Amino acid sequence: MELTDILRELLPSEIVDNFDIVRYEKTADRFDIWFDEKKIQCEADADNSDIIAYGFCDYKVIQDFPLRGRITHLHLRKRKWLDKSTGEIFSYSTDTSEYEGTRLNAEFVAFLKDEC
């Protein structure tokens, strides 16, 4: 069994697929896990050499389901991209239409759609 298989049982698969864990802290009553969006361009931009990674947005905190009896906070930050040809700085949003009716909370769905 792979580590990612275990993480998929504990976290939304969208996080496992699109973010890297960069840090975590555990206290007696709380888990905090920090994630940075992976450096993956959308398919439409993959061959565009003018689109480059350009840092990160600020972290947003989402309270997730408790793990092992501890409050769980997910600290997520999306990657920023720069289009050198236009000077535009942007982030990708994730299409969440396929998750309608699932157990993803509204705060997480809004984060996936949000831009910096």
mmCIF file of N, CA and C in Angstrom:
data_model
loop_
_atom_site.group_PDB
_atom_site.id
_atom_site.type_symbol
_atom_site.label_atom_id
_atom_site.label_comp_id
_atom_site.label_asym_id
_atom_site.label_seq_id
_atom_site.Cartn_x
_atom_site.Cartn_y
_atom_site.Cartn_z
ATOM 1 N N MET A 1 0.838 -1.180 0.000
ATOM 2 C CA MET A 1 0.000 0.000 0.000
ATOM 3 C C MET A 1 0.887 1.248 0.000
ATOM 4 N N GLU A 2 0.518 2.195 -0.815
ATOM 5 C CA GLU A 2 1.256 3.454 -0.944
ATOM 6 C C GLU A 2 0.790 4.470 0.101
ATOM 7 N N LEU A 3 1.665 5.390 0.452
ATOM 8 C CA LEU A 3 1.317 6.459 1.375
ATOM 9 C C LEU A 3 0.138 7.270 0.835
ATOM 10 N N THR A 4 0.120 7.530 -0.473
ATOM 11 C CA THR A 4 -0.982 8.309 -1.042
ATOM 12 C C THR A 4 -2.320 7.592 -0.882
ATOM 13 N N ASP A 5 -2.318 6.266 -0.879
ATOM 14 C CA ASP A 5 -3.563 5.517 -0.667
ATOM 15 C C ASP A 5 -4.115 5.787 0.730
ATOM 16 N N ILE A 6 -3.229 5.824 1.712
ATOM 17 C CA ILE A 6 -3.646 6.106 3.088
ATOM 18 C C ILE A 6 -4.138 7.547 3.195
ATOM 19 N N LEU A 7 -3.409 8.479 2.584
ATOM 20 C CA LEU A 7 -3.813 9.880 2.643
ATOM 21 C C LEU A 7 -5.189 10.087 2.010
ATOM 22 N N ARG A 8 -5.501 9.347 0.953
ATOM 23 C CA ARG A 8 -6.822 9.458 0.305
ATOM 24 C C ARG A 8 -7.953 9.036 1.238
ATOM 25 N N GLU A 9 -7.654 8.189 2.191
ATOM 26 C CA GLU A 9 -8.673 7.767 3.154
ATOM 27 C C GLU A 9 -8.897 8.835 4.226
ATOM 28 N N LEU A 10 -7.908 9.699 4.438
ATOM 29 C CA LEU A 10 -7.981 10.697 5.495
ATOM 30 C C LEU A 10 -8.306 12.101 5.000
ATOM 31 N N LEU A 11 -7.941 12.405 3.765
ATOM 32 C CA LEU A 11 -8.071 13.757 3.224
ATOM 33 C C LEU A 11 -8.845 13.721 1.911
ATOM 34 N N PRO A 12 -9.442 14.855 1.530
ATOM 35 C CA PRO A 12 -10.076 14.908 0.212
ATOM 36 C C PRO A 12 -9.054 14.585 -0.881
ATOM 37 N N SER A 13 -9.447 13.767 -1.846
ATOM 38 C CA SER A 13 -8.504 13.350 -2.894
ATOM 39 C C SER A 13 -7.973 14.536 -3.692
ATOM 40 N N GLU A 14 -8.731 15.626 -3.774
ATOM 41 C CA GLU A 14 -8.277 16.814 -4.494
ATOM 42 C C GLU A 14 -7.022 17.395 -3.850
ATOM 43 N N ILE A 15 -6.923 17.272 -2.534
ATOM 44 C CA ILE A 15 -5.723 17.750 -1.848
ATOM 45 C C ILE A 15 -4.557 16.817 -2.131
ATOM 46 N N VAL A 16 -4.779 15.523 -2.036
ATOM 47 C CA VAL A 16 -3.714 14.540 -2.268
ATOM 48 C C VAL A 16 -3.182 14.673 -3.700
ATOM 49 N N ASP A 17 -4.071 14.894 -4.657
ATOM 50 C CA ASP A 17 -3.676 14.972 -6.063
ATOM 51 C C ASP A 17 -2.978 16.272 -6.423
ATOM 52 N N ASN A 18 -3.362 17.366 -5.776
ATOM 53 C CA ASN A 18 -2.917 18.680 -6.229
ATOM 54 C C ASN A 18 -2.010 19.445 -5.279
ATOM 55 N N PHE A 19 -1.787 18.901 -4.073
ATOM 56 C CA PHE A 19 -0.995 19.615 -3.073
ATOM 57 C C PHE A 19 0.044 18.701 -2.447
ATOM 58 N N ASP A 20 1.149 19.294 -2.016
ATOM 59 C CA ASP A 20 2.188 18.590 -1.267
ATOM 60 C C ASP A 20 2.106 19.014 0.195
ATOM 61 N N ILE A 21 2.283 18.060 1.099
ATOM 62 C CA ILE A 21 2.375 18.390 2.517
ATOM 63 C C ILE A 21 3.749 19.004 2.758
ATOM 64 N N VAL A 22 3.763 20.184 3.372
ATOM 65 C CA VAL A 22 5.040 20.854 3.630
ATOM 66 C C VAL A 22 5.366 20.931 5.119
ATOM 67 N N ARG A 23 4.344 20.680 5.975
ATOM 68 C CA ARG A 23 4.573 20.757 7.412
ATOM 69 C C ARG A 23 3.338 20.257 8.144
ATOM 70 N N TYR A 24 3.539 19.754 9.346
ATOM 71 C CA TYR A 24 2.391 19.444 10.195
ATOM 72 C C TYR A 24 2.784 19.602 11.654
ATOM 73 N N GLU A 25 1.775 19.891 12.468
ATOM 74 C CA GLU A 25 1.966 20.006 13.908
ATOM 75 C C GLU A 25 0.819 19.267 14.583
ATOM 76 N N LYS A 26 1.142 18.600 15.680
ATOM 77 C CA LYS A 26 0.138 17.880 16.448
ATOM 78 C C LYS A 26 0.243 18.314 17.897
ATOM 79 N N THR A 27 -0.899 18.687 18.471
ATOM 80 C CA THR A 27 -0.969 18.970 19.897
ATOM 81 C C THR A 27 -1.975 17.998 20.507
ATOM 82 N N ALA A 28 -2.221 18.127 21.787
ATOM 83 C CA ALA A 28 -3.140 17.210 22.474
ATOM 84 C C ALA A 28 -4.554 17.271 21.902
ATOM 85 N N ASP A 29 -4.944 18.436 21.354
ATOM 86 C CA ASP A 29 -6.323 18.558 20.879
ATOM 87 C C ASP A 29 -6.456 19.002 19.428
ATOM 88 N N ARG A 30 -5.329 19.069 18.680
ATOM 89 C CA ARG A 30 -5.420 19.647 17.337
ATOM 90 C C ARG A 30 -4.330 19.115 16.410
ATOM 91 N N PHE A 31 -4.707 18.924 15.127
ATOM 92 C CA PHE A 31 -3.757 18.680 14.042
ATOM 93 C C PHE A 31 -3.793 19.898 13.133
ATOM 94 N N ASP A 32 -2.623 20.375 12.731
ATOM 95 C CA ASP A 32 -2.502 21.404 11.706
ATOM 96 C C ASP A 32 -1.603 20.844 10.620
ATOM 97 N N ILE A 33 -2.080 20.906 9.374
ATOM 98 C CA ILE A 33 -1.314 20.382 8.244
ATOM 99 C C ILE A 33 -1.244 21.481 7.184
ATOM 100 N N TRP A 34 -0.027 21.791 6.731
ATOM 101 C CA TRP A 34 0.200 22.819 5.716
ATOM 102 C C TRP A 34 0.466 22.158 4.370
ATOM 103 N N PHE A 35 -0.180 22.708 3.330
ATOM 104 C CA PHE A 35 -0.070 22.188 1.972
ATOM 105 C C PHE A 35 0.251 23.322 1.011
ATOM 106 N N ASP A 36 1.123 23.026 0.037
ATOM 107 C CA ASP A 36 1.379 23.939 -1.077
ATOM 108 C C ASP A 36 0.950 23.250 -2.363
ATOM 109 N N GLU A 37 0.309 24.023 -3.238
ATOM 110 C CA GLU A 37 -0.135 23.470 -4.517
ATOM 111 C C GLU A 37 1.077 23.008 -5.325
ATOM 112 N N LYS A 38 0.947 21.853 -5.949
ATOM 113 C CA LYS A 38 2.028 21.314 -6.771
ATOM 114 C C LYS A 38 2.282 22.226 -7.968
ATOM 115 N N LYS A 39 3.473 22.141 -8.498
ATOM 116 C CA LYS A 39 3.875 22.977 -9.633
ATOM 117 C C LYS A 39 3.474 22.280 -10.933
ATOM 118 N N ILE A 40 2.160 22.277 -11.173
ATOM 119 C CA ILE A 40 1.613 21.615 -12.355
ATOM 120 C C ILE A 40 0.740 22.614 -13.105
ATOM 121 N N GLN A 41 1.112 22.899 -14.341
ATOM 122 C CA GLN A 41 0.315 23.805 -15.160
ATOM 123 C C GLN A 41 -0.907 23.070 -15.708
ATOM 124 N N CYS A 42 -1.955 23.848 -16.006
ATOM 125 C CA CYS A 42 -3.107 23.236 -16.648
ATOM 126 C C CYS A 42 -2.696 22.807 -18.057
ATOM 127 N N GLU A 43 -3.446 21.882 -18.595
ATOM 128 C CA GLU A 43 -3.109 21.293 -19.894
ATOM 129 C C GLU A 43 -2.980 22.348 -20.993
ATOM 130 N N ALA A 44 -3.835 23.355 -20.968
ATOM 131 C CA ALA A 44 -3.815 24.391 -22.003
ATOM 132 C C ALA A 44 -2.532 25.227 -21.962
ATOM 133 N N ASP A 45 -1.896 25.343 -20.800
ATOM 134 C CA ASP A 45 -0.686 26.158 -20.651
ATOM 135 C C ASP A 45 0.606 25.343 -20.664
ATOM 136 N N ALA A 46 0.501 24.033 -20.720
ATOM 137 C CA ALA A 46 1.673 23.168 -20.551
ATOM 138 C C ALA A 46 2.791 23.457 -21.560
ATOM 139 N N ASP A 47 2.441 23.843 -22.772
ATOM 140 C CA ASP A 47 3.455 24.094 -23.801
ATOM 141 C C ASP A 47 3.777 25.578 -23.972
ATOM 142 N N ASN A 48 3.230 26.418 -23.118
ATOM 143 C CA ASN A 48 3.440 27.860 -23.214
ATOM 144 C C ASN A 48 4.606 28.251 -22.311
ATOM 145 N N SER A 49 5.748 28.564 -22.910
ATOM 146 C CA SER A 49 6.936 28.910 -22.122
ATOM 147 C C SER A 49 6.821 30.282 -21.459
ATOM 148 N N ASP A 50 5.781 31.064 -21.818
ATOM 149 C CA ASP A 50 5.569 32.364 -21.180
ATOM 150 C C ASP A 50 4.895 32.238 -19.819
ATOM 151 N N ILE A 51 4.322 31.067 -19.513
ATOM 152 C CA ILE A 51 3.660 30.851 -18.228
ATOM 153 C C ILE A 51 4.667 30.202 -17.282
ATOM 154 N N ILE A 52 4.983 30.908 -16.193
ATOM 155 C CA ILE A 52 5.965 30.389 -15.234
ATOM 156 C C ILE A 52 5.409 30.467 -13.809
ATOM 157 N N ALA A 53 5.901 29.573 -12.955
ATOM 158 C CA ALA A 53 5.522 29.608 -11.537
ATOM 159 C C ALA A 53 6.029 30.918 -10.945
ATOM 160 N N TYR A 54 5.213 31.519 -10.039
ATOM 161 C CA TYR A 54 5.530 32.857 -9.548
ATOM 162 C C TYR A 54 5.206 32.994 -8.062
ATOM 163 N N GLY A 55 5.547 31.977 -7.285
ATOM 164 C CA GLY A 55 5.314 32.043 -5.849
ATOM 165 C C GLY A 55 3.957 31.479 -5.461
ATOM 166 N N PHE A 56 3.474 31.928 -4.283
ATOM 167 C CA PHE A 56 2.232 31.396 -3.729
ATOM 168 C C PHE A 56 1.341 32.512 -3.224
ATOM 169 N N CYS A 57 0.050 32.225 -3.178
ATOM 170 C CA CYS A 57 -0.921 33.090 -2.508
ATOM 171 C C CYS A 57 -0.751 32.879 -1.006
ATOM 172 N N ASP A 58 -1.504 33.610 -0.206
ATOM 173 C CA ASP A 58 -1.495 33.412 1.242
ATOM 174 C C ASP A 58 -2.199 32.105 1.590
ATOM 175 N N TYR A 59 -1.842 31.552 2.739
ATOM 176 C CA TYR A 59 -2.521 30.351 3.214
ATOM 177 C C TYR A 59 -3.962 30.679 3.573
ATOM 178 N N LYS A 60 -4.857 29.741 3.272
ATOM 179 C CA LYS A 60 -6.235 29.784 3.749
ATOM 180 C C LYS A 60 -6.428 28.560 4.621
ATOM 181 N N VAL A 61 -7.144 28.737 5.707
ATOM 182 C CA VAL A 61 -7.327 27.648 6.669
ATOM 183 C C VAL A 61 -8.746 27.103 6.551
ATOM 184 N N ILE A 62 -8.835 25.798 6.432
ATOM 185 C CA ILE A 62 -10.117 25.103 6.347
ATOM 186 C C ILE A 62 -10.164 24.085 7.467
ATOM 187 N N GLN A 63 -11.233 24.135 8.238
ATOM 188 C CA GLN A 63 -11.391 23.126 9.294
ATOM 189 C C GLN A 63 -11.999 21.885 8.667
ATOM 190 N N ASP A 64 -11.305 20.771 8.803
ATOM 191 C CA ASP A 64 -11.735 19.505 8.227
ATOM 192 C C ASP A 64 -12.328 18.629 9.326
ATOM 193 N N PHE A 65 -12.760 17.446 8.952
ATOM 194 C CA PHE A 65 -13.287 16.492 9.918
ATOM 195 C C PHE A 65 -12.191 16.149 10.924
ATOM 196 N N PRO A 66 -12.544 15.946 12.180
ATOM 197 C CA PRO A 66 -11.534 15.598 13.188
ATOM 198 C C PRO A 66 -10.802 14.297 12.836
ATOM 199 N N LEU A 67 -9.525 14.253 13.181
ATOM 200 C CA LEU A 67 -8.712 13.040 13.013
ATOM 201 C C LEU A 67 -8.289 12.560 14.392
ATOM 202 N N ARG A 68 -8.580 11.313 14.677
ATOM 203 C CA ARG A 68 -8.167 10.709 15.948
ATOM 204 C C ARG A 68 -8.565 11.572 17.142
ATOM 205 N N GLY A 69 -9.771 12.166 17.065
ATOM 206 C CA GLY A 69 -10.291 12.961 18.169
ATOM 207 C C GLY A 69 -9.728 14.364 18.272
ATOM 208 N N ARG A 70 -8.971 14.793 17.281
ATOM 209 C CA ARG A 70 -8.378 16.132 17.305
ATOM 210 C C ARG A 70 -9.011 17.012 16.228
ATOM 211 N N ILE A 71 -9.248 18.262 16.573
ATOM 212 C CA ILE A 71 -9.672 19.239 15.568
ATOM 213 C C ILE A 71 -8.595 19.253 14.481
ATOM 214 N N THR A 72 -9.003 19.318 13.236
ATOM 215 C CA THR A 72 -8.038 19.298 12.130
ATOM 216 C C THR A 72 -8.188 20.548 11.282
ATOM 217 N N HIS A 73 -7.088 21.283 11.152
ATOM 218 C CA HIS A 73 -7.052 22.463 10.292
ATOM 219 C C HIS A 73 -6.104 22.203 9.134
ATOM 220 N N LEU A 74 -6.609 22.419 7.929
ATOM 221 C CA LEU A 74 -5.805 22.292 6.717
ATOM 222 C C LEU A 74 -5.436 23.700 6.268
ATOM 223 N N HIS A 75 -4.144 23.957 6.165
ATOM 224 C CA HIS A 75 -3.630 25.255 5.723
ATOM 225 C C HIS A 75 -3.191 25.070 4.273
ATOM 226 N N LEU A 76 -3.947 25.659 3.360
ATOM 227 C CA LEU A 76 -3.694 25.461 1.937
ATOM 228 C C LEU A 76 -3.299 26.766 1.273
ATOM 229 N N ARG A 77 -2.311 26.677 0.396
ATOM 230 C CA ARG A 77 -2.013 27.853 -0.412
ATOM 231 C C ARG A 77 -1.827 27.431 -1.858
ATOM 232 N N LYS A 78 -2.443 28.240 -2.698
ATOM 233 C CA LYS A 78 -2.406 27.988 -4.128
ATOM 234 C C LYS A 78 -1.169 28.649 -4.734
ATOM 235 N N ARG A 79 -0.722 28.067 -5.805
ATOM 236 C CA ARG A 79 0.432 28.591 -6.527
ATOM 237 C C ARG A 79 -0.014 29.753 -7.423
ATOM 238 N N LYS A 80 0.851 30.752 -7.541
ATOM 239 C CA LYS A 80 0.620 31.845 -8.487
ATOM 240 C C LYS A 80 1.436 31.557 -9.742
ATOM 241 N N TRP A 81 0.905 32.014 -10.851
ATOM 242 C CA TRP A 81 1.562 31.864 -12.143
ATOM 243 C C TRP A 81 1.661 33.234 -12.794
ATOM 244 N N LEU A 82 2.725 33.435 -13.571
ATOM 245 C CA LEU A 82 2.934 34.686 -14.298
ATOM 246 C C LEU A 82 2.933 34.392 -15.784
ATOM 247 N N ASP A 83 2.140 35.160 -16.517
ATOM 248 C CA ASP A 83 2.187 35.109 -17.979
ATOM 249 C C ASP A 83 3.136 36.232 -18.397
ATOM 250 N N LYS A 84 4.351 35.871 -18.773
ATOM 251 C CA LYS A 84 5.371 36.865 -19.101
ATOM 252 C C LYS A 84 4.971 37.727 -20.294
ATOM 253 N N SER A 85 4.151 37.202 -21.196
ATOM 254 C CA SER A 85 3.768 37.966 -22.383
ATOM 255 C C SER A 85 2.784 39.091 -22.068
ATOM 256 N N THR A 86 1.990 38.937 -21.003
ATOM 257 C CA THR A 86 0.989 39.956 -20.655
ATOM 258 C C THR A 86 1.254 40.614 -19.311
ATOM 259 N N GLY A 87 2.106 39.997 -18.479
ATOM 260 C CA GLY A 87 2.347 40.495 -17.133
ATOM 261 C C GLY A 87 1.262 40.087 -16.147
ATOM 262 N N GLU A 88 0.297 39.299 -16.588
ATOM 263 C CA GLU A 88 -0.813 38.872 -15.720
ATOM 264 C C GLU A 88 -0.332 37.816 -14.723
ATOM 265 N N ILE A 89 -0.723 38.005 -13.459
ATOM 266 C CA ILE A 89 -0.463 37.025 -12.408
ATOM 267 C C ILE A 89 -1.802 36.376 -12.076
ATOM 268 N N PHE A 90 -1.833 35.062 -12.030
ATOM 269 C CA PHE A 90 -3.098 34.359 -11.815
ATOM 270 C C PHE A 90 -2.848 33.050 -11.079
ATOM 271 N N SER A 91 -3.926 32.415 -10.662
ATOM 272 C CA SER A 91 -3.875 31.059 -10.124
ATOM 273 C C SER A 91 -4.977 30.272 -10.808
ATOM 274 N N TYR A 92 -4.810 28.978 -10.848
ATOM 275 C CA TYR A 92 -5.819 28.121 -11.463
ATOM 276 C C TYR A 92 -6.924 27.833 -10.467
ATOM 277 N N SER A 93 -8.150 27.760 -10.973
ATOM 278 C CA SER A 93 -9.251 27.300 -10.126
ATOM 279 C C SER A 93 -9.586 25.882 -10.576
ATOM 280 N N THR A 94 -10.136 25.112 -9.665
ATOM 281 C CA THR A 94 -10.473 23.726 -9.947
ATOM 282 C C THR A 94 -11.965 23.623 -10.191
ATOM 283 N N ASP A 95 -12.351 22.940 -11.263
ATOM 284 C CA ASP A 95 -13.763 22.724 -11.551
ATOM 285 C C ASP A 95 -14.324 21.787 -10.492
ATOM 286 N N THR A 96 -15.299 22.273 -9.744
ATOM 287 C CA THR A 96 -15.862 21.472 -8.655
ATOM 288 C C THR A 96 -17.230 20.887 -9.001
ATOM 289 N N SER A 97 -17.679 21.029 -10.239
ATOM 290 C CA SER A 97 -19.013 20.550 -10.590
ATOM 291 C C SER A 97 -19.159 19.045 -10.368
ATOM 292 N N GLU A 98 -18.093 18.288 -10.538
ATOM 293 C CA GLU A 98 -18.184 16.842 -10.342
ATOM 294 C C GLU A 98 -18.338 16.455 -8.874
ATOM 295 N N TYR A 99 -18.133 17.401 -7.957
ATOM 296 C CA TYR A 99 -18.229 17.093 -6.532
ATOM 297 C C TYR A 99 -19.563 17.507 -5.920
ATOM 298 N N GLU A 100 -20.463 18.085 -6.733
ATOM 299 C CA GLU A 100 -21.753 18.496 -6.203
ATOM 300 C C GLU A 100 -22.458 17.290 -5.602
ATOM 301 N N GLY A 101 -22.967 17.469 -4.408
ATOM 302 C CA GLY A 101 -23.649 16.382 -3.727
ATOM 303 C C GLY A 101 -22.726 15.475 -2.938
ATOM 304 N N THR A 102 -21.428 15.779 -2.920
ATOM 305 C CA THR A 102 -20.490 14.968 -2.150
ATOM 306 C C THR A 102 -20.332 15.562 -0.770
ATOM 307 N N ARG A 103 -19.428 15.004 0.022
ATOM 308 C CA ARG A 103 -19.223 15.451 1.389
ATOM 309 C C ARG A 103 -18.211 16.578 1.503
ATOM 310 N N LEU A 104 -17.721 17.106 0.399
ATOM 311 C CA LEU A 104 -16.803 18.241 0.500
ATOM 312 C C LEU A 104 -17.564 19.419 1.085
ATOM 313 N N ASN A 105 -16.970 20.074 2.067
ATOM 314 C CA ASN A 105 -17.692 21.194 2.665
ATOM 315 C C ASN A 105 -17.618 22.421 1.758
ATOM 316 N N ALA A 106 -18.552 23.326 1.956
ATOM 317 C CA ALA A 106 -18.673 24.503 1.100
ATOM 318 C C ALA A 106 -17.412 25.355 1.119
ATOM 319 N N GLU A 107 -16.748 25.440 2.269
ATOM 320 C CA GLU A 107 -15.530 26.241 2.396
ATOM 321 C C GLU A 107 -14.418 25.689 1.502
ATOM 322 N N PHE A 108 -14.284 24.361 1.438
ATOM 323 C CA PHE A 108 -13.255 23.755 0.609
ATOM 324 C C PHE A 108 -13.579 23.924 -0.875
ATOM 325 N N VAL A 109 -14.834 23.764 -1.247
ATOM 326 C CA VAL A 109 -15.244 23.945 -2.637
ATOM 327 C C VAL A 109 -14.966 25.381 -3.062
ATOM 328 N N ALA A 110 -15.264 26.347 -2.205
ATOM 329 C CA ALA A 110 -14.993 27.755 -2.518
ATOM 330 C C ALA A 110 -13.491 27.983 -2.695
ATOM 331 N N PHE A 111 -12.667 27.348 -1.875
ATOM 332 C CA PHE A 111 -11.222 27.487 -2.003
ATOM 333 C C PHE A 111 -10.747 26.973 -3.364
ATOM 334 N N LEU A 112 -11.264 25.823 -3.803
ATOM 335 C CA LEU A 112 -10.857 25.257 -5.077
ATOM 336 C C LEU A 112 -11.211 26.173 -6.245
ATOM 337 N N LYS A 113 -12.294 26.908 -6.120
ATOM 338 C CA LYS A 113 -12.730 27.819 -7.179
ATOM 339 C C LYS A 113 -12.029 29.179 -7.105
ATOM 340 N N ASP A 114 -11.546 29.526 -5.913
ATOM 341 C CA ASP A 114 -10.990 30.843 -5.649
ATOM 342 C C ASP A 114 -9.688 31.070 -6.399
ATOM 343 N N GLU A 115 -9.473 32.307 -6.774
ATOM 344 C CA GLU A 115 -8.180 32.717 -7.310
ATOM 345 C C GLU A 115 -7.545 33.625 -6.267
ATOM 346 N N CYS A 116 -6.240 33.860 -6.410
ATOM 347 C CA CYS A 116 -5.522 34.678 -5.404
ATOM 348 C C CYS A 116 -6.160 36.025 -5.185
#
